[in-house]
Coordinates of C-alpha atoms in Angstrom, one line a residue:
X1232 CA 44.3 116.3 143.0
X1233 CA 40.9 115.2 144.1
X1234 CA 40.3 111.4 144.2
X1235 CA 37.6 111.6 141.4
X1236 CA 39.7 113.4 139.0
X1237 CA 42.5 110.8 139.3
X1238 CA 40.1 107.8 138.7
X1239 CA 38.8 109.5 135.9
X1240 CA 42.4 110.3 134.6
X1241 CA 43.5 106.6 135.5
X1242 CA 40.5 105.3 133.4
X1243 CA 41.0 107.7 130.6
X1244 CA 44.9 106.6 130.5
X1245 CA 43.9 102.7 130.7
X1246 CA 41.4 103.5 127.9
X1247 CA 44.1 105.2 125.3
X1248 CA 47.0 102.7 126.2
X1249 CA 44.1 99.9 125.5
X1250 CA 43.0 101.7 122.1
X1251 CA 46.7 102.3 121.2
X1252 CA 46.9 98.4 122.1
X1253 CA 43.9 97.5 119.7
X1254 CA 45.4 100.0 116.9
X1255 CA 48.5 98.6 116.7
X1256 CA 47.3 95.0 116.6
X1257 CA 45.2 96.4 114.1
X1258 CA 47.7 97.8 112.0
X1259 CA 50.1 94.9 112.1
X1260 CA 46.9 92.3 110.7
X1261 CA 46.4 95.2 107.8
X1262 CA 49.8 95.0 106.6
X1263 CA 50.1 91.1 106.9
X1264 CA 46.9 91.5 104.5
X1265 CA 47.9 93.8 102.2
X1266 CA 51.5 91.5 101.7
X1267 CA 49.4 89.0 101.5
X1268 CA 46.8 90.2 99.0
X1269 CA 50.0 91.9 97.3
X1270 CA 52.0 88.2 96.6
X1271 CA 48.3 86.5 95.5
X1272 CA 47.9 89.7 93.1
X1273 CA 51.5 89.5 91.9
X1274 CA 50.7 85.7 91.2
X1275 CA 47.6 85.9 89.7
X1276 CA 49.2 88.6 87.1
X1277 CA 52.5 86.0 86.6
X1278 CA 50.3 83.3 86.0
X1279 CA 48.5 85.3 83.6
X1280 CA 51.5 86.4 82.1
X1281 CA 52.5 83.0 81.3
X1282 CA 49.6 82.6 79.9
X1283 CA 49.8 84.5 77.4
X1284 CA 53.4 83.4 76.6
X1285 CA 51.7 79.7 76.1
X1286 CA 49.4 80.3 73.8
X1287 CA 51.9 82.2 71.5
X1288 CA 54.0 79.4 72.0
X1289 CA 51.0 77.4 70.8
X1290 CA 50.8 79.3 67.8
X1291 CA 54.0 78.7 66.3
X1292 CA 54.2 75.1 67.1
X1293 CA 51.1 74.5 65.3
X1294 CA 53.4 76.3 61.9
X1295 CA 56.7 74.4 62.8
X1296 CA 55.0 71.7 60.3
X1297 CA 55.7 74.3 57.5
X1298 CA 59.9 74.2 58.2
X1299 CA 60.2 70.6 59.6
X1300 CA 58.2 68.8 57.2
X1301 CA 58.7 70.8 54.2
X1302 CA 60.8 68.3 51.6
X1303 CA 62.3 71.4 49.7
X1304 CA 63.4 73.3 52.9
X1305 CA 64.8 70.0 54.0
X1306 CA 66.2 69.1 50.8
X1307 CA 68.0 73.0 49.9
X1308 CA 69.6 72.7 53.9
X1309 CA 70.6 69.0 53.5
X1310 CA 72.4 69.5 49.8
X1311 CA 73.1 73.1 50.7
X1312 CA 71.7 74.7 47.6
X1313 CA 70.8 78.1 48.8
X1314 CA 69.9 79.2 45.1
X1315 CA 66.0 80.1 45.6
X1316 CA 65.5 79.2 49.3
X1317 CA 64.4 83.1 49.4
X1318 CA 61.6 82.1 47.1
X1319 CA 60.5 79.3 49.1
X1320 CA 60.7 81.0 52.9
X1321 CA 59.4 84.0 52.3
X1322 CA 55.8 83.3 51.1
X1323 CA 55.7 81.1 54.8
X1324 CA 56.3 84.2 56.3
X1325 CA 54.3 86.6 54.5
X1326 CA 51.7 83.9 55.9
X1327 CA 52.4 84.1 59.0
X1328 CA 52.9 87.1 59.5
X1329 CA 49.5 88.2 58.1
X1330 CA 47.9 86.0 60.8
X1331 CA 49.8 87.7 63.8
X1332 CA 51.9 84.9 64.5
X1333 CA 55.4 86.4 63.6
X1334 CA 57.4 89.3 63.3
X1335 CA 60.5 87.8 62.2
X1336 CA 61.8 84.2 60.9
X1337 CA 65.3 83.2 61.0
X1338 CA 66.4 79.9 59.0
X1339 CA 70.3 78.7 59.0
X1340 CA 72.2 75.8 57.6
X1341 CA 73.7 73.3 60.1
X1342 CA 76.8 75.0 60.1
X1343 CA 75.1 78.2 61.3
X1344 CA 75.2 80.5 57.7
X1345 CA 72.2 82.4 57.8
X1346 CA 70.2 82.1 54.6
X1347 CA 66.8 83.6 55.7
X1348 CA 66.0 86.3 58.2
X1349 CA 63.6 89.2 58.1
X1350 CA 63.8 91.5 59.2
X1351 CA 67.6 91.5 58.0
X1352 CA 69.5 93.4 60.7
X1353 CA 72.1 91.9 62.5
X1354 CA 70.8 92.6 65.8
X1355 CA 68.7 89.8 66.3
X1356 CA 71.5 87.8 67.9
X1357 CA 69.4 86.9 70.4
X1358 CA 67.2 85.1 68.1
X1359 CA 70.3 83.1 66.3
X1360 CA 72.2 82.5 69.1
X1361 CA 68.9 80.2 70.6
X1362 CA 68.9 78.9 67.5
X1363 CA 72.5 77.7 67.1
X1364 CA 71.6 76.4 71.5
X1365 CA 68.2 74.7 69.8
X1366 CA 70.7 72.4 67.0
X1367 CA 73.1 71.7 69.7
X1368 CA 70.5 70.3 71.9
X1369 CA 68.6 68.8 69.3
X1370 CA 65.0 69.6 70.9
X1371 CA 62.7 73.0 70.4
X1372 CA 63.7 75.7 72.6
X1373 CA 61.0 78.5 73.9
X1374 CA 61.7 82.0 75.7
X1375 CA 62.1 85.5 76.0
X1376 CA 65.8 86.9 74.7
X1377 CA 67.5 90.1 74.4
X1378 CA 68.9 90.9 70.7
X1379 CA 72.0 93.4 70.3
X1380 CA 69.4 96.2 70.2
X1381 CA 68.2 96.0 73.4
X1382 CA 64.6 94.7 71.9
X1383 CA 62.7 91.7 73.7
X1384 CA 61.4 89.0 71.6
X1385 CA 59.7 85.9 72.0
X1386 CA 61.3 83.1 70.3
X1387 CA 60.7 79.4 69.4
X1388 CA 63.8 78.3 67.7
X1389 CA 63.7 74.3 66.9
X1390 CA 66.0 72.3 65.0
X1391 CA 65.5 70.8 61.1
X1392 CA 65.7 67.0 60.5
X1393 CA 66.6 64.8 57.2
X1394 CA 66.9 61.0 57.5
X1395 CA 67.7 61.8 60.7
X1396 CA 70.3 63.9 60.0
X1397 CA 70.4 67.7 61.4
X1398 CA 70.6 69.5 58.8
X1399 CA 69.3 73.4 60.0
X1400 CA 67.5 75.2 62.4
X1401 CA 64.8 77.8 62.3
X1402 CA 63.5 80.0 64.3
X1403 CA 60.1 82.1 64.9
X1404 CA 59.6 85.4 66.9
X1405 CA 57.5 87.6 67.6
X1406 CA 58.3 91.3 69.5
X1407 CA 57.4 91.4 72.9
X1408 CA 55.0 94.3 72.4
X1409 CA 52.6 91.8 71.4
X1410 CA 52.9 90.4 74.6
X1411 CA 52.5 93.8 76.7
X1412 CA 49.3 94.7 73.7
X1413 CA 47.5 91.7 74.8
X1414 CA 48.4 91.8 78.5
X1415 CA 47.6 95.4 78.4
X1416 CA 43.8 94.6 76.3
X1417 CA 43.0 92.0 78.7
X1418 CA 43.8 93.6 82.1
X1419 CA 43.2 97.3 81.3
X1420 CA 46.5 98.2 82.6
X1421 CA 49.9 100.1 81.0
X1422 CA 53.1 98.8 80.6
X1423 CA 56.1 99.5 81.0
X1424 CA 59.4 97.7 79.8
X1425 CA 62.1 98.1 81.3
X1426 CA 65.8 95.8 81.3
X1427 CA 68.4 95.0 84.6
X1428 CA 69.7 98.5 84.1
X1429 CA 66.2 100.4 84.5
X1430 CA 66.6 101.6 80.5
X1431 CA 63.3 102.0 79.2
X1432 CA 62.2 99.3 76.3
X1433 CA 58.7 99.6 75.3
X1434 CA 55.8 101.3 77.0
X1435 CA 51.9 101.4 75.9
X1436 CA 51.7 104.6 77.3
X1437 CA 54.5 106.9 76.7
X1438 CA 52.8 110.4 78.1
X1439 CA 52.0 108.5 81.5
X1440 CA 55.1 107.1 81.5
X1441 CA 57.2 110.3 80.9
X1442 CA 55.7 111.5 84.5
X1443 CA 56.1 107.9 86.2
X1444 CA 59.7 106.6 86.1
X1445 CA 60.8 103.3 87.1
X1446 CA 62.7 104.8 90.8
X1447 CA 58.8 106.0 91.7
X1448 CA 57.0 102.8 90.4
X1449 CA 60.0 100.8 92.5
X1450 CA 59.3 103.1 95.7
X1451 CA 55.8 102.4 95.5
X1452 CA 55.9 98.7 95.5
X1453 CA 58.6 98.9 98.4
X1454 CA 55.6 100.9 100.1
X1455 CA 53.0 98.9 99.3
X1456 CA 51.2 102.4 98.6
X1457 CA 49.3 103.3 95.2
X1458 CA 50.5 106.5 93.1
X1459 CA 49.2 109.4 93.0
X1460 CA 49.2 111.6 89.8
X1461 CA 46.4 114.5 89.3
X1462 CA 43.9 112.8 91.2
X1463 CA 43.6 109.9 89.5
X1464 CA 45.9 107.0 91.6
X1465 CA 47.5 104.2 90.1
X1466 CA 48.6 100.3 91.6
X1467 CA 51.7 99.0 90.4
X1468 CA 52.9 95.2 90.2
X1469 CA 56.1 94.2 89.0
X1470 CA 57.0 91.1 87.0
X1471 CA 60.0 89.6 86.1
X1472 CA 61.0 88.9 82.6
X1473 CA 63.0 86.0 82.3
X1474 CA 64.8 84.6 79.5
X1475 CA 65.0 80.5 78.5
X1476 CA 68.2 79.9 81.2
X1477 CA 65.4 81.5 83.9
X1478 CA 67.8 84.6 84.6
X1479 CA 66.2 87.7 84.9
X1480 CA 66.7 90.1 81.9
X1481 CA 63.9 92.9 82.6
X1482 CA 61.3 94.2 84.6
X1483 CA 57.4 94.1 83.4
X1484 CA 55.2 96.9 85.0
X1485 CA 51.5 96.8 84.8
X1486 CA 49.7 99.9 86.5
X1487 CA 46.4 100.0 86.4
X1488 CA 43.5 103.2 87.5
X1489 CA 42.2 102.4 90.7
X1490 CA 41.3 105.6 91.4
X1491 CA 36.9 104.6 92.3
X1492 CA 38.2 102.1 94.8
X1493 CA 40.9 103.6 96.6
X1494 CA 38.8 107.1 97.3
X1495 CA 35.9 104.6 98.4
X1496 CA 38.1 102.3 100.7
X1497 CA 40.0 105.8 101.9
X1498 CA 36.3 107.1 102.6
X1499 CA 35.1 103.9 104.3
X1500 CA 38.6 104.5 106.3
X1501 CA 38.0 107.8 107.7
X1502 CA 34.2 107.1 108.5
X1503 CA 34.9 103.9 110.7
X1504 CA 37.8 106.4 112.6
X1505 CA 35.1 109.2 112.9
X1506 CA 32.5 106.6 114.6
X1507 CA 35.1 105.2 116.9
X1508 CA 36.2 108.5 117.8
X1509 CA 32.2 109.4 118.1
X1510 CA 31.6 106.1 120.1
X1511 CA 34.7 106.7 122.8
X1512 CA 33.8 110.3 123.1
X1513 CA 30.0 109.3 124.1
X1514 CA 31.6 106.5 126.4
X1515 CA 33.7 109.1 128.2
X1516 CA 31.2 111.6 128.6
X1517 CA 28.9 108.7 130.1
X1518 CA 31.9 107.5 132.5
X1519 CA 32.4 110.8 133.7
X1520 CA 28.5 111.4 134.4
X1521 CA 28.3 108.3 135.8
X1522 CA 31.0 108.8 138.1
X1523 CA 30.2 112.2 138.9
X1524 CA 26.6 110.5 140.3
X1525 CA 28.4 108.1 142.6
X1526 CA 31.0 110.3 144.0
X1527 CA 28.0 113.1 145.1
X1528 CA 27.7 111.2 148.3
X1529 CA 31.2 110.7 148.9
X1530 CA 31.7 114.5 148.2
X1531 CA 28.7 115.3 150.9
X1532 CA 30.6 113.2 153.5
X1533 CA 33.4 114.5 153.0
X1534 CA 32.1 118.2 153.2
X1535 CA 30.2 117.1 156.5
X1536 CA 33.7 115.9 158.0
X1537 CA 35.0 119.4 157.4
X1538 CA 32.8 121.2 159.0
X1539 CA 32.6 118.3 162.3
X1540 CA 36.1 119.1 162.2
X1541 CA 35.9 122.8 162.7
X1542 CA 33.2 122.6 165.5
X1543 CA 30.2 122.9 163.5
X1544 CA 27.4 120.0 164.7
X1545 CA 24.7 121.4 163.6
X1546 CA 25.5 120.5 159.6
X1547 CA 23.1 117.8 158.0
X1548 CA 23.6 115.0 156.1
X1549 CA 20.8 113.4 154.1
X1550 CA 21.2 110.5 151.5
X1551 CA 22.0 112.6 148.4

């Protein structure tokens, strides 16, 4: 192999095991990015989350007033006279619930007999249950639970005071799809509910959702890659829903169209490839030009040896 083509191929070799070099390196600060900008975004969306878990909790301190300092609620728990207790409940809750602060109340003696709850269904042990934890306690209680149903709700349960005295508890909730409706108004994004055992609970989109099941939206955030369906391509962040003890109880999926973004970044992508590609191409065409240049005297001496060698003296040998 002539010397020329072997420097040439030694350059060319250094150049790829350099670029392979710069790639890699290149590759391993993207991905520390992305995890990066992938644990800010998942925080940014948790903290907005909680957000809008305050301010419902907001709302229905600013009503406890309407159980805790109400002398005939206090009075019918402390003398346990349930006769008309019906009458004097249900117009708070018509009320409230007309102003979007509840979807169900739940009111119970201190020895935890129900005598109020609407909807009435016995599923919303959940909802009694922090109750009967908010009287033992003796201080207001605030969370997600999980009634026999399966449902989510949020729930501020607080106990009932006379002279002092415990006498009651109550509680006020509201369904969680409030919580994924204004999550879902505020972020443009669809959600999907789902609990521990990947069984589906609510979603705001059910047509997107029967195409996109949890295992894909789970494989996706393992990959750190955006979904594809029909085109259009979807992020995914995953939040968890915890109940008032802090143990998980479900999973909260926001997905959101990226789809202008991701095609421009993708198209951005391939153009800076193209260019390097372009620029190293040029570069090695120059290199080889170059070096053809500077070898032409080396290849005329070398051809004058020859023929010296084979008794020819009469060859020339100029500067080119």
């Amino acid at each position: 192999m002539p010397i020329k083509v072997r420097i040439v191929f030694g350059v060319l070799v250094a150049m790829v095991i350099l670029s392979a070099g710069f790639s890699f390196t290149d590759y391993t600060r993207y991905q520390q990015q992305q995890q990066w900008f992938v644990q800010e975004k998942t925080a940014s969306k948790t903290i907005f989350l909680d957000h809008i878990m305050l301010g419902l909790k907001r709302q229905m301190q600013v009503e406890m007033k309407a159980f805790t300092r109400s002398p005939l609620v206090l009075s019918a728990l402390a003398s346990r006279n349930d006769e008309g207790i019906d009458e004097i409940v249900r117009p708070t809750f018509n009320r409230l619930k007309a102003s979007n602060i509840v979807d169900a109340l739940s009111l119970v003696r201190a020895d935890e007999i129900s005598l109020f709850q609407i909807p009435e269904k016995s599923s919303l042990t959940g909802t009694n249950s922090l109750i009967q934890r908010a009287m033992k306690k003796g201080k207001t209680l605030y969370g997600v639970v999980e009634n026999a149903d399966g449902s989510l709700a949020v729930v501020l349960a607080f106990p009932l005071y006379k002279s002092r005295k415990l006498v009651g508890g109550a509680a006020y909730s509201r369904n969680f799809e409030a919580v994924a409706a204004e999550y879902k108004a505020a972020n443009k994004a669809e959600i999907l509910v789902t609990d521990i055992r990947n069984r589906l609970l609510l979603t705001t989109n059910s047509t997107l959702f029967n195409r996109l099941g949890p295992s894909q939206l789970e494989t996706a955030l393992k990959d750190n890659t955006p979904i594809e369906l029909n085109g259009i391509y979807y992020n995914v962040v995953s939040l968890p829903v915890l109940n008032v003890a802090g143990q998980k109880i479900a999973s909260f999926y926001a997905i959101n169209d990226i789809t202008s973004a991701y095609l421009g970044l993708r198209q951005v992508s391939l153009l800076t490839k193209a260019l390097m590609a372009g620029v190293t191409l040029i570069f090695l065409l120059g290199l080889a030009f170059w070096l053809h240049q500077q070898f032409i005297p080396l290849t005329r001496t070398v051809e004058v040896l020859k023929e010296l060698t084979n008794g020819n003296y009469d060859v020339e040998y100029g500067e080119n």
